[in-house]
CSV table of C-alpha atoms in Angstrom, one decimal:
chain,number,residue,atom,x,y,z
A,1,UNK,CA,114.3,96.6,83.3
A,2,UNK,CA,113.3,99.5,81.0
A,3,UNK,CA,109.7,100.3,81.4
A,4,UNK,CA,107.5,100.1,78.4
A,5,UNK,CA,106.2,103.4,77.3
A,6,UNK,CA,102.4,103.3,77.3
A,7,UNK,CA,99.8,105.2,79.2
A,8,UNK,CA,98.4,104.2,82.5
A,9,UNK,CA,95.0,102.4,82.2
A,10,UNK,CA,92.0,104.3,83.4
A,11,UNK,CA,90.6,102.9,86.6
A,12,UNK,CA,87.2,102.1,84.9
A,13,UNK,CA,88.9,99.8,82.3
A,14,UNK,CA,88.8,96.2,83.2
A,15,UNK,CA,92.0,94.2,82.9
A,16,UNK,CA,91.5,90.9,81.0
A,17,UNK,CA,93.1,88.0,82.7
A,18,UNK,CA,93.6,84.3,82.0
A,19,UNK,CA,93.8,81.8,84.8
A,20,UNK,CA,96.1,78.7,84.1
A,21,UNK,CA,95.7,75.8,86.6
A,22,UNK,CA,92.4,75.1,88.4
A,23,UNK,CA,93.3,72.8,91.2
A,24,UNK,CA,92.1,73.9,94.7
A,25,UNK,CA,94.5,76.8,94.8
A,26,UNK,CA,93.6,78.0,91.3
A,27,UNK,CA,89.9,77.7,92.0
A,28,UNK,CA,90.2,79.7,95.1
A,29,UNK,CA,92.2,82.5,93.4
A,30,UNK,CA,89.7,82.5,90.6
A,31,UNK,CA,86.8,83.0,93.0
A,32,UNK,CA,88.6,86.1,94.5
A,33,UNK,CA,89.4,87.5,91.0
A,34,UNK,CA,85.7,87.1,90.0
A,35,UNK,CA,84.8,89.6,92.8
A,36,UNK,CA,87.3,92.2,91.7
A,37,UNK,CA,85.6,95.1,89.9
A,38,UNK,CA,88.8,95.9,88.0
A,39,UNK,CA,89.2,92.4,86.5
A,40,UNK,CA,87.6,90.4,83.7
A,41,UNK,CA,88.4,86.7,83.5
A,42,UNK,CA,88.6,86.1,79.7
A,43,UNK,CA,89.8,82.5,79.7
A,44,UNK,CA,90.7,79.6,82.0
A,45,UNK,CA,92.8,76.5,81.4
A,46,UNK,CA,93.4,73.1,82.9
A,47,UNK,CA,94.2,69.7,81.3
A,48,UNK,CA,91.8,67.9,83.8
A,49,UNK,CA,88.2,68.1,82.7
A,50,UNK,CA,86.6,68.2,86.1
A,51,UNK,CA,88.7,71.1,87.2
A,52,UNK,CA,88.0,73.0,84.0
A,53,UNK,CA,84.3,72.3,84.6
A,54,UNK,CA,84.5,73.6,88.2
A,55,UNK,CA,86.2,76.8,87.0
A,56,UNK,CA,83.5,77.3,84.4
A,57,UNK,CA,80.9,76.8,87.1
A,58,UNK,CA,82.4,79.4,89.3
A,59,UNK,CA,82.4,81.9,86.5
A,60,UNK,CA,78.8,81.1,85.6
A,61,UNK,CA,77.7,81.7,89.2
A,62,UNK,CA,78.9,85.3,88.7
A,63,UNK,CA,76.8,85.6,85.5
A,64,UNK,CA,80.0,85.8,83.5
A,65,UNK,CA,81.5,83.8,80.6
A,66,UNK,CA,85.0,82.8,79.8
A,67,UNK,CA,86.7,80.6,77.1
A,68,UNK,CA,88.0,77.3,78.3
A,69,UNK,CA,91.2,75.6,77.2
A,70,UNK,CA,93.0,72.3,78.0
A,71,UNK,CA,96.2,73.6,76.5
A,72,UNK,CA,97.7,76.8,78.1
A,73,UNK,CA,99.5,77.7,74.8
A,74,UNK,CA,96.1,78.1,73.1
A,75,UNK,CA,95.1,80.5,75.9
A,76,UNK,CA,98.3,82.5,75.4
A,77,UNK,CA,97.6,82.8,71.7
A,78,UNK,CA,94.7,85.1,72.5
A,79,UNK,CA,95.5,88.7,71.7
A,80,UNK,CA,92.9,90.2,74.1
A,81,UNK,CA,94.5,88.8,77.3
A,82,UNK,CA,96.7,91.3,79.2
A,83,UNK,CA,98.1,89.0,81.8
A,84,UNK,CA,97.8,85.5,83.3
A,85,UNK,CA,97.6,84.0,86.7
A,86,UNK,CA,99.6,80.7,87.0
A,87,UNK,CA,98.4,78.2,89.6
A,88,UNK,CA,99.9,75.0,88.3
A,89,UNK,CA,102.4,72.6,89.8
A,90,UNK,CA,105.7,73.8,91.2
A,91,UNK,CA,107.6,72.3,88.2
A,92,UNK,CA,105.7,74.3,85.6
A,93,UNK,CA,105.3,77.8,87.1
A,94,UNK,CA,108.5,79.2,85.5
A,95,UNK,CA,108.0,77.5,82.2
A,96,UNK,CA,104.5,78.8,81.7
A,97,UNK,CA,105.5,82.3,82.9
A,98,UNK,CA,108.3,82.4,80.3
A,99,UNK,CA,105.9,81.3,77.5
A,100,UNK,CA,103.4,83.9,78.7
A,101,UNK,CA,106.0,86.7,78.5
A,102,UNK,CA,107.0,85.6,75.0
A,103,UNK,CA,103.4,85.7,74.0
A,104,UNK,CA,103.2,89.4,75.1
A,105,UNK,CA,101.5,88.9,78.5
A,106,UNK,CA,102.5,89.8,82.1
A,107,UNK,CA,102.5,86.8,84.5
A,108,UNK,CA,101.8,86.2,88.1
A,109,UNK,CA,103.0,82.9,89.5
A,110,UNK,CA,101.9,81.0,92.6
A,111,UNK,CA,104.8,80.3,95.0
A,112,UNK,CA,107.2,77.3,95.0
A,113,UNK,CA,110.9,76.6,94.9
A,114,UNK,CA,113.0,76.4,91.7
A,115,UNK,CA,114.4,73.1,90.5
A,116,UNK,CA,117.5,74.7,88.9
A,117,UNK,CA,119.4,78.0,88.7
A,118,UNK,CA,119.0,77.9,84.9
A,119,UNK,CA,115.2,78.3,85.1
A,120,UNK,CA,115.7,81.3,87.4
A,121,UNK,CA,118.1,82.9,84.9
A,122,UNK,CA,115.7,82.2,82.0
A,123,UNK,CA,112.9,83.9,83.9
A,124,UNK,CA,115.0,87.0,84.5
A,125,UNK,CA,116.4,87.2,80.9
A,126,UNK,CA,112.9,86.7,79.3
A,127,UNK,CA,111.4,89.4,81.4
A,128,UNK,CA,114.3,91.8,80.5
A,129,UNK,CA,114.1,91.0,76.8
A,130,UNK,CA,110.3,91.1,76.5
A,131,UNK,CA,109.7,94.0,78.9
A,132,UNK,CA,106.9,92.0,80.5
A,133,UNK,CA,106.5,91.8,84.3
A,134,UNK,CA,106.6,88.7,86.5
A,135,UNK,CA,105.2,88.8,90.0
A,136,UNK,CA,105.5,86.0,92.5
A,137,UNK,CA,102.2,85.8,94.4
A,138,UNK,CA,103.8,85.6,97.9
A,139,UNK,CA,100.8,86.5,100.0
A,140,UNK,CA,102.6,86.5,103.3
A,141,UNK,CA,104.3,89.7,102.3
A,142,UNK,CA,100.9,91.3,102.7
A,143,UNK,CA,100.0,89.8,106.1
A,144,UNK,CA,99.0,92.3,108.8
A,145,UNK,CA,101.8,91.3,111.1
A,146,UNK,CA,104.5,91.2,108.5
A,147,UNK,CA,103.5,94.6,107.2
A,148,UNK,CA,103.4,96.1,110.7
A,149,UNK,CA,106.9,94.7,111.3
A,150,UNK,CA,108.0,96.3,108.0
A,151,UNK,CA,106.6,99.6,109.2
A,152,UNK,CA,108.4,99.3,112.6
A,153,UNK,CA,111.7,98.5,110.9
A,154,UNK,CA,111.4,101.4,108.5
A,155,UNK,CA,110.7,103.7,111.5
A,156,UNK,CA,114.0,102.4,113.0
A,157,UNK,CA,112.5,100.7,116.0
A,158,UNK,CA,114.7,97.6,115.6
A,159,UNK,CA,117.8,99.6,115.0
A,160,UNK,CA,120.3,98.1,112.5
A,161,UNK,CA,119.1,94.6,111.5
A,162,UNK,CA,121.4,91.8,112.6
A,163,UNK,CA,119.4,88.5,112.3
A,164,UNK,CA,116.1,87.4,111.0
A,165,UNK,CA,114.5,84.0,110.8
A,166,UNK,CA,111.3,82.3,109.6
A,167,UNK,CA,109.9,78.9,109.0
A,168,UNK,CA,107.4,76.9,107.0
A,169,UNK,CA,106.4,74.8,110.0
A,170,UNK,CA,103.1,73.2,109.1
A,171,UNK,CA,101.9,69.6,109.6
A,172,UNK,CA,101.2,68.5,106.0
A,173,UNK,CA,101.6,64.7,106.5
A,174,UNK,CA,98.1,63.8,105.2
A,175,UNK,CA,98.3,66.2,102.3
A,176,UNK,CA,101.7,64.8,101.2
A,177,UNK,CA,101.0,61.1,101.8
A,178,UNK,CA,97.7,61.2,99.9
A,179,UNK,CA,99.1,63.2,97.0
A,180,UNK,CA,98.1,60.5,94.5
A,181,UNK,CA,94.5,60.2,95.7
A,182,UNK,CA,94.1,64.0,95.8
A,183,UNK,CA,96.2,64.8,92.7
A,184,UNK,CA,98.4,67.0,94.8
A,185,UNK,CA,102.0,67.6,93.6
A,186,UNK,CA,104.0,67.6,96.9
A,187,UNK,CA,104.4,63.8,97.2
A,188,UNK,CA,107.0,63.4,94.4
A,189,UNK,CA,109.1,66.2,95.7
A,190,UNK,CA,109.3,64.6,99.1
A,191,UNK,CA,110.1,61.2,97.6
A,192,UNK,CA,113.0,62.5,95.4
A,193,UNK,CA,114.3,65.9,96.8
A,194,UNK,CA,115.9,67.0,100.0
A,195,UNK,CA,116.2,70.7,100.8
A,196,UNK,CA,114.3,73.9,101.6
A,197,UNK,CA,111.4,73.0,99.3
A,198,UNK,CA,109.1,75.9,100.1
A,199,UNK,CA,111.1,79.0,101.1
A,200,UNK,CA,109.1,82.0,100.0
A,201,UNK,CA,106.5,82.3,102.8
A,202,UNK,CA,109.1,83.0,105.4
A,203,UNK,CA,111.8,84.5,103.1
A,204,UNK,CA,109.7,87.0,101.2
A,205,UNK,CA,108.9,89.4,104.1
A,206,UNK,CA,112.5,88.9,105.4
A,207,UNK,CA,114.0,89.8,102.0
A,208,UNK,CA,111.9,92.9,101.8
A,209,UNK,CA,112.9,94.0,105.2
A,210,UNK,CA,116.5,93.5,104.4
A,211,UNK,CA,116.2,95.4,101.1
A,212,UNK,CA,117.4,92.4,99.1
A,213,UNK,CA,118.1,93.3,95.4
A,214,UNK,CA,117.9,97.0,96.4
A,215,UNK,CA,121.1,97.8,98.3
A,216,UNK,CA,121.6,94.4,99.7
A,217,UNK,CA,121.8,90.8,98.5
A,218,UNK,CA,122.1,87.2,99.7
A,219,UNK,CA,125.7,85.9,99.4
A,220,UNK,CA,125.9,82.3,100.5
A,221,UNK,CA,123.8,79.6,102.2
A,222,UNK,CA,124.3,76.4,104.1
A,223,UNK,CA,121.7,73.8,104.6
A,224,UNK,CA,121.3,70.7,106.8
A,225,UNK,CA,118.6,68.1,106.7
A,226,UNK,CA,117.6,65.7,109.4
A,227,UNK,CA,116.6,62.1,108.8
A,228,UNK,CA,113.1,61.3,107.4
A,229,UNK,CA,110.7,59.4,109.6
A,230,UNK,CA,107.5,61.4,109.9
A,231,UNK,CA,105.7,60.4,106.7
A,232,UNK,CA,106.4,56.7,107.1
A,233,UNK,CA,105.0,56.7,110.6
A,234,UNK,CA,101.9,58.6,109.6
A,235,UNK,CA,101.3,56.3,106.6
A,236,UNK,CA,101.7,53.1,108.7
A,237,UNK,CA,99.3,54.4,111.4
A,238,UNK,CA,96.6,55.8,108.9
A,239,UNK,CA,96.9,53.6,105.8
A,240,UNK,CA,98.4,50.4,107.2
A,241,UNK,CA,101.6,48.4,106.8
A,242,UNK,CA,100.5,47.1,103.4
A,243,UNK,CA,100.1,50.5,101.8
A,244,UNK,CA,102.8,50.8,99.2
A,245,UNK,CA,104.3,54.0,100.6
A,246,UNK,CA,104.5,52.7,104.2
A,247,UNK,CA,108.1,51.5,103.5
A,248,UNK,CA,108.9,54.1,100.8
A,249,UNK,CA,112.2,55.9,101.1
A,250,UNK,CA,111.5,59.6,101.5
A,251,UNK,CA,114.5,61.7,100.6
A,252,UNK,CA,113.1,64.9,102.2
A,253,UNK,CA,114.4,65.4,105.7
A,254,UNK,CA,111.7,66.0,108.4
A,255,UNK,CA,113.5,69.2,109.5
A,256,UNK,CA,115.7,71.2,107.1
A,257,UNK,CA,117.6,74.3,108.4
A,258,UNK,CA,119.1,76.8,106.0
A,259,UNK,CA,121.3,79.7,107.1
A,260,UNK,CA,122.0,82.6,104.6
A,261,UNK,CA,124.6,85.3,104.9
A,262,UNK,CA,123.9,88.8,103.4
A,263,UNK,CA,126.3,91.2,101.8
A,264,UNK,CA,126.1,93.6,104.8
A,265,UNK,CA,126.6,90.9,107.4
A,266,UNK,CA,123.1,90.1,108.4
A,267,UNK,CA,122.1,86.4,108.8
A,268,UNK,CA,118.9,84.6,108.0
A,269,UNK,CA,117.7,81.3,109.4
A,270,UNK,CA,115.0,79.3,107.6
A,271,UNK,CA,113.3,76.1,108.9
A,272,UNK,CA,111.3,73.7,106.8
A,273,UNK,CA,109.3,71.4,109.0
A,274,UNK,CA,106.2,69.8,107.5
A,275,UNK,CA,106.3,66.0,108.2
A,276,UNK,CA,106.1,65.9,112.0
A,277,UNK,CA,103.2,66.5,114.4
A,278,UNK,CA,103.1,70.2,115.3
A,279,UNK,CA,100.9,73.4,115.4
A,280,UNK,CA,101.4,75.9,112.6
A,281,UNK,CA,104.1,78.5,112.9
A,282,UNK,CA,106.2,80.7,110.7
A,283,UNK,CA,108.8,80.9,113.4
A,284,UNK,CA,109.3,84.6,112.8
A,285,UNK,CA,112.1,86.6,114.4
A,286,UNK,CA,113.4,90.1,113.7
A,287,UNK,CA,116.5,91.1,115.8
A,288,UNK,CA,118.4,94.3,115.6
A,289,UNK,CA,120.7,96.6,117.7
A,290,UNK,CA,117.6,98.2,119.4
A,291,UNK,CA,115.3,95.2,120.0
A,292,UNK,CA,113.7,92.0,119.0
A,293,UNK,CA,110.3,90.5,117.9
A,294,UNK,CA,109.4,86.8,118.3
A,295,UNK,CA,106.4,85.3,116.6
A,296,UNK,CA,106.1,82.3,118.9
A,297,UNK,CA,104.7,83.8,122.0
A,298,UNK,CA,103.7,87.0,120.2
A,299,UNK,CA,106.3,89.2,122.0
A,300,UNK,CA,108.5,92.1,121.4
A,301,UNK,CA,111.3,93.9,123.3
A,302,UNK,CA,112.5,97.4,122.2
A,303,UNK,CA,115.3,98.7,124.4
A,304,UNK,CA,114.4,101.9,126.4
A,305,UNK,CA,110.8,101.8,125.1
A,306,UNK,CA,107.5,100.5,126.3
A,307,UNK,CA,104.0,101.4,125.0
A,308,UNK,CA,102.0,101.2,128.2
A,309,UNK,CA,102.1,104.2,130.6
A,310,UNK,CA,105.5,104.3,132.4
A,311,UNK,CA,103.9,104.8,135.9
A,312,UNK,CA,101.6,101.8,135.6
A,313,UNK,CA,104.1,99.7,133.7
A,314,UNK,CA,107.6,100.8,134.4
A,315,UNK,CA,110.3,100.0,131.9
A,316,UNK,CA,112.0,96.6,132.7
A,317,UNK,CA,115.2,95.8,130.7
A,318,UNK,CA,114.4,92.1,130.9
A,319,UNK,CA,110.7,91.9,130.3
A,320,UNK,CA,108.9,91.0,127.1
A,321,UNK,CA,105.9,93.0,126.0
A,322,UNK,CA,102.9,91.6,124.0
A,323,UNK,CA,103.3,92.4,120.3
A,324,UNK,CA,99.6,93.1,119.8
A,325,UNK,CA,99.9,96.6,121.1
A,326,UNK,CA,102.7,97.4,118.7
A,327,UNK,CA,100.8,95.8,115.8
A,328,UNK,CA,98.0,98.2,116.5
A,329,UNK,CA,100.2,101.3,116.9
A,330,UNK,CA,102.3,100.5,113.8
A,331,UNK,CA,99.6,98.9,111.7
A,332,UNK,CA,100.4,99.4,108.0
A,333,UNK,CA,98.0,101.9,106.4
A,334,UNK,CA,97.1,99.3,103.8
A,335,UNK,CA,95.7,97.1,106.5
A,336,UNK,CA,93.9,100.0,108.2
A,337,UNK,CA,92.2,100.8,104.9
A,338,UNK,CA,91.5,97.1,104.2
A,339,UNK,CA,89.8,96.6,107.5
A,340,UNK,CA,87.6,99.6,107.0
A,341,UNK,CA,86.5,98.3,103.6
A,342,UNK,CA,86.0,94.8,104.8
A,343,UNK,CA,88.7,92.1,104.7
A,344,UNK,CA,88.2,89.6,101.9
A,345,UNK,CA,88.5,85.8,102.1
A,346,UNK,CA,91.8,84.0,101.5
A,347,UNK,CA,94.4,83.2,104.2
A,348,UNK,CA,93.1,86.0,106.4
A,349,UNK,CA,92.8,88.4,103.5
A,350,UNK,CA,96.3,88.3,102.1
A,351,UNK,CA,95.3,86.5,98.8
A,352,UNK,CA,93.1,89.4,97.8
A,353,UNK,CA,95.9,92.0,98.6
A,354,UNK,CA,98.6,90.2,96.6
A,355,UNK,CA,96.3,89.8,93.6
A,356,UNK,CA,95.3,93.5,93.8
A,357,UNK,CA,99.0,94.4,93.9
A,358,UNK,CA,99.5,92.6,90.6
A,359,UNK,CA,96.5,94.1,89.0
A,360,UNK,CA,97.5,97.6,90.1
A,361,UNK,CA,101.0,97.1,88.6
A,362,UNK,CA,99.4,96.3,85.2
A,363,UNK,CA,97.1,99.2,85.4
A,364,UNK,CA,99.8,101.7,86.3
A,365,UNK,CA,102.5,100.1,84.0
A,366,UNK,CA,105.0,99.8,86.8
A,367,UNK,CA,107.0,96.7,87.9
A,368,UNK,CA,105.2,94.8,90.6
A,369,UNK,CA,106.2,95.0,94.3
A,370,UNK,CA,107.6,91.4,94.1
A,371,UNK,CA,109.4,91.6,90.8
A,372,UNK,CA,111.3,89.1,88.6
A,373,UNK,CA,114.6,89.5,90.5
A,374,UNK,CA,112.8,88.9,93.8
A,375,UNK,CA,111.1,85.8,92.3
A,376,UNK,CA,114.4,84.4,91.0
A,377,UNK,CA,116.4,84.8,94.2
A,378,UNK,CA,113.7,83.6,96.6
A,379,UNK,CA,112.9,80.5,94.4
A,380,UNK,CA,116.6,79.7,93.9
A,381,UNK,CA,117.0,79.0,97.6
A,382,UNK,CA,115.4,75.6,97.0
A,383,UNK,CA,117.8,74.2,94.5
A,384,UNK,CA,120.8,75.8,96.3
A,385,UNK,CA,119.8,74.2,99.6
A,386,UNK,CA,119.5,70.9,97.8
A,387,UNK,CA,123.1,71.3,96.6
A,388,UNK,CA,124.3,72.2,100.1
A,389,UNK,CA,122.6,69.2,101.7
A,390,UNK,CA,123.9,66.9,99.1
A,391,UNK,CA,127.5,68.1,99.7
A,392,UNK,CA,127.4,67.6,103.5
A,393,UNK,CA,126.2,71.1,104.3
A,394,UNK,CA,128.9,72.9,102.3
A,395,UNK,CA,128.3,76.6,101.7
A,396,UNK,CA,127.1,77.5,98.2
A,397,UNK,CA,127.0,81.0,96.6
A,398,UNK,CA,123.7,82.7,95.8
A,399,UNK,CA,123.6,84.2,92.3
A,400,UNK,CA,123.1,87.9,91.8
A,401,UNK,CA,120.2,87.9,89.4
A,402,UNK,CA,120.4,91.8,89.1
A,403,UNK,CA,123.9,91.4,87.6
A,404,UNK,CA,125.3,94.0,89.9
A,405,UNK,CA,122.3,96.3,89.9
A,406,UNK,CA,121.5,95.6,93.6
A,407,UNK,CA,124.3,97.9,94.7
A,408,UNK,CA,122.4,101.1,93.7
A,409,UNK,CA,119.0,99.8,92.6
A,410,UNK,CA,116.4,102.3,93.9
A,411,UNK,CA,113.2,101.3,95.7
A,412,UNK,CA,110.3,100.3,93.5
A,413,UNK,CA,107.4,102.4,92.5
A,414,UNK,CA,105.6,104.1,95.3
A,415,UNK,CA,102.0,103.1,95.9
A,416,UNK,CA,99.6,101.5,98.3
A,417,UNK,CA,101.0,98.0,97.7
A,418,UNK,CA,104.7,99.0,97.9
A,419,UNK,CA,106.8,96.5,99.9
A,420,UNK,CA,109.9,98.8,99.9
A,421,UNK,CA,108.5,101.7,101.8
A,422,UNK,CA,105.4,102.7,103.6
A,423,UNK,CA,103.7,105.2,101.3
A,424,UNK,CA,101.4,107.2,103.5
A,425,UNK,CA,100.4,109.7,100.8
A,426,UNK,CA,98.3,107.1,99.0
A,427,UNK,CA,96.0,106.6,101.9
A,428,UNK,CA,93.2,108.8,103.4
A,429,UNK,CA,93.9,110.0,106.9
C-alpha cells in the first residue's frame, strides 16, 4: 500500500478516537485508552443503552466528555475523528472497519475469525483504495514470552524453523452456554459452525516468527474436528435436563486441529479446544534445526548450549532447561522498558501495548505492525478450516492477499512496536 503523504503528528498532539462496541471487552479497552496521554476519546457507540451508559460513566470518571451514538455510521460521519477502535461481535468487525476506512478513518479491530474469504478480500481492497490502515488487535503478539521467543529466533538460536504450533485451549463452557443470558456472541457460532473459530491468538506470533507476508506465506491447510459433547454435558449438569440447550446439536467439535503448510516447507499445527474441562494453555511450540521450546512445562532445549555455568551444570544432550532463564536473557527491550515504567492492566499488560502500537502507527503515519494483509490471512483460517472439515479434512488453499507481494515484501517500519525485527535503537540502554 502506498503511504499517504502527510507529516508525522507531534508527540504532544492527542489523537482523537472513537470506540465502537461497549460490551465487556469494549469497556475494558476504553478504560485503558482513557489512561493514555496521547489519546482523546471523542465518541463512543453501542446500540444497547446500558452499555452506552457504562461507557459514558467510565469517561466521566476521568473528568472527560465524549459524544454518544447508537448508530456507528453517525459516529463515522464526524470529521474530527482520526481512527476507531472496533470491539463489536465477530460478524461485524470487518464490515465496520470497511465503513470506517471509506469514511476516512484508520481502524483497529478486535480479534476473531472471518466468515468468508470475500470479506477478507474486501478488507484488503478497501485499505489499498482508501490508503487507510487496519490493525488487528492481536494482543498475544505483544506478550512477554512471545516477544522473547521472537528475539531468540531472530538471533538464530532455533536455527532454521521447521515446525511451530499453538492452541486456543481454554475452558469456556460457561461463557458459551450462557451466551443468551450474558449477551455474548460465541453461542451461535458453536451451534452453527465447525472449524478453527478463534485462530489469531496462537497464529499471530507464529506468523510473525515465520515472516508470513514478508518473504513467506501459508499455502494450504487441513482441518479435522472431533465430535461435540462438552457443552451438552456442562449444560445438563449446571442448568438441568429441561434447559432448552441441554439437547441442542452443537456443530462445533470439542477439539479441532488444523495443520498449515508454508511456502518454504515449515508446518504449523493449531488446536482449538474450549468446550472440555482443562487448564488454560496456548500449547506453544517452536522447533528448528538447533533446538526447541515448549510452553507446557516451560522448557527449552538448544543444542550445544546451556545458560548455567558449564562446571556446575554440564551440557546434557537429552536434558530440558527451564525457559525462564532464557526469557530473562532474551527479554525483548519493549518489555524491559515496559516493566521499568510499570506494566498496565489488561491480560498481563498486552492490551496496553497493542493499543499503543496502533496509536503510534497513526502518529507516525506508518502501517501498523499487524497490517491489513496479516489481518486477512490470519482471519481467513477460520472459514478455510470450516471448508476443510466439511469436506472430510480435504486440503484447501490459503489465498495470497498480497497478490504476489510476499515474495520480496520488506519488513515493516522500524520502531519500538515492530513485530518484524527487534529494533534496539529505539530503546535506552
